[in-house]
């Protein structure tokens, strides 16, 4: 037996959006994901968590340099410089 599912206007709008539309602004998606996973709602707390995540990513991508990887390289997509 099928049951009717109630939805308010806001969630109905989100459900009708295609996945591509939801990912059109990755910055908002990333901030929302960090806030959801961490449980933080304050920008300062979310920013601190973001910095820790960037540091962890640096540790993974550049084990020798770790958190000392130039964040400008990471943000630009060029990646960490090669070690000599």
Short mmCIF file of C-alpha atoms in Angstrom, two decimals:
data_model
loop_
_atom_site.label_atom_id
_atom_site.label_comp_id
_atom_site.label_asym_id
_atom_site.label_seq_id
_atom_site.Cartn_x
_atom_site.Cartn_y
_atom_site.Cartn_z
CA UNK A 1 0.00 0.00 0.00
CA UNK A 2 1.48 3.36 -1.02
CA UNK A 3 1.52 6.20 1.47
CA UNK A 4 1.36 9.87 0.65
CA UNK A 5 4.51 11.76 1.52
CA UNK A 6 4.15 15.31 2.73
CA UNK A 7 6.73 17.90 1.75
CA UNK A 8 6.96 21.56 2.48
CA UNK A 9 7.70 24.03 -0.30
CA UNK A 10 11.42 24.35 0.50
CA UNK A 11 12.23 20.65 0.51
CA UNK A 12 10.01 20.13 -2.53
CA UNK A 13 12.06 22.72 -4.41
CA UNK A 14 15.29 20.96 -3.47
CA UNK A 15 13.92 17.59 -4.54
CA UNK A 16 12.93 18.93 -7.95
CA UNK A 17 16.41 20.35 -8.64
CA UNK A 18 18.71 18.20 -10.68
CA UNK A 19 21.96 17.09 -9.08
CA UNK A 20 23.90 19.24 -11.54
CA UNK A 21 21.97 22.28 -10.34
CA UNK A 22 22.75 21.51 -6.70
CA UNK A 23 26.46 21.27 -7.50
CA UNK A 24 26.53 24.48 -9.55
CA UNK A 25 28.02 26.34 -6.58
CA UNK A 26 30.57 24.00 -5.00
CA UNK A 27 31.57 26.57 -2.36
CA UNK A 28 28.09 26.58 -0.85
CA UNK A 29 27.94 22.81 -1.06
CA UNK A 30 31.31 22.43 0.70
CA UNK A 31 30.41 24.87 3.48
CA UNK A 32 27.09 23.12 3.98
CA UNK A 33 28.81 19.74 4.06
CA UNK A 34 31.36 20.91 6.65
CA UNK A 35 28.59 22.44 8.77
CA UNK A 36 26.46 19.30 8.53
CA UNK A 37 29.26 16.88 9.41
CA UNK A 38 30.82 19.02 12.15
CA UNK A 39 27.56 20.30 13.60
CA UNK A 40 28.91 23.86 13.64
CA UNK A 41 26.82 26.80 12.48
CA UNK A 42 29.17 29.70 13.24
CA UNK A 43 31.40 30.89 10.39
CA UNK A 44 34.50 31.00 12.61
CA UNK A 45 34.04 27.37 13.64
CA UNK A 46 33.38 26.26 10.07
CA UNK A 47 36.44 28.19 8.86
CA UNK A 48 38.65 26.53 11.49
CA UNK A 49 37.35 23.11 10.46
CA UNK A 50 38.02 24.01 6.82
CA UNK A 51 41.60 24.98 7.65
CA UNK A 52 42.10 21.65 9.43
CA UNK A 53 40.69 19.81 6.42
CA UNK A 54 43.07 21.67 4.09
CA UNK A 55 45.94 20.72 6.41
CA UNK A 56 44.87 17.08 6.38
CA UNK A 57 44.62 17.18 2.60
CA UNK A 58 48.14 18.61 2.50
CA UNK A 59 49.36 15.75 4.69
CA UNK A 60 47.81 13.25 2.29
CA UNK A 61 49.03 14.87 -0.94
CA UNK A 62 52.48 15.80 0.34
CA UNK A 63 53.52 13.53 3.23
CA UNK A 64 56.99 15.08 3.51
CA UNK A 65 55.75 18.68 3.69
CA UNK A 66 52.38 18.05 5.25
CA UNK A 67 50.63 21.18 6.44
CA UNK A 68 53.42 23.39 5.14
CA UNK A 69 52.14 23.01 1.59
CA UNK A 70 51.42 26.41 0.05
CA UNK A 71 47.63 26.77 0.30
CA UNK A 72 47.63 29.09 -2.74
CA UNK A 73 48.88 26.16 -4.85
CA UNK A 74 46.16 23.88 -3.49
CA UNK A 75 43.40 26.43 -4.04
CA UNK A 76 44.59 27.20 -7.59
CA UNK A 77 44.58 23.52 -8.47
CA UNK A 78 48.28 23.45 -9.40
CA UNK A 79 49.08 21.17 -6.46
CA UNK A 80 52.13 21.16 -4.25
CA UNK A 81 55.55 21.82 -5.76
CA UNK A 82 57.67 18.75 -6.47
CA UNK A 83 60.34 17.96 -3.92
CA UNK A 84 63.92 18.07 -5.22
#
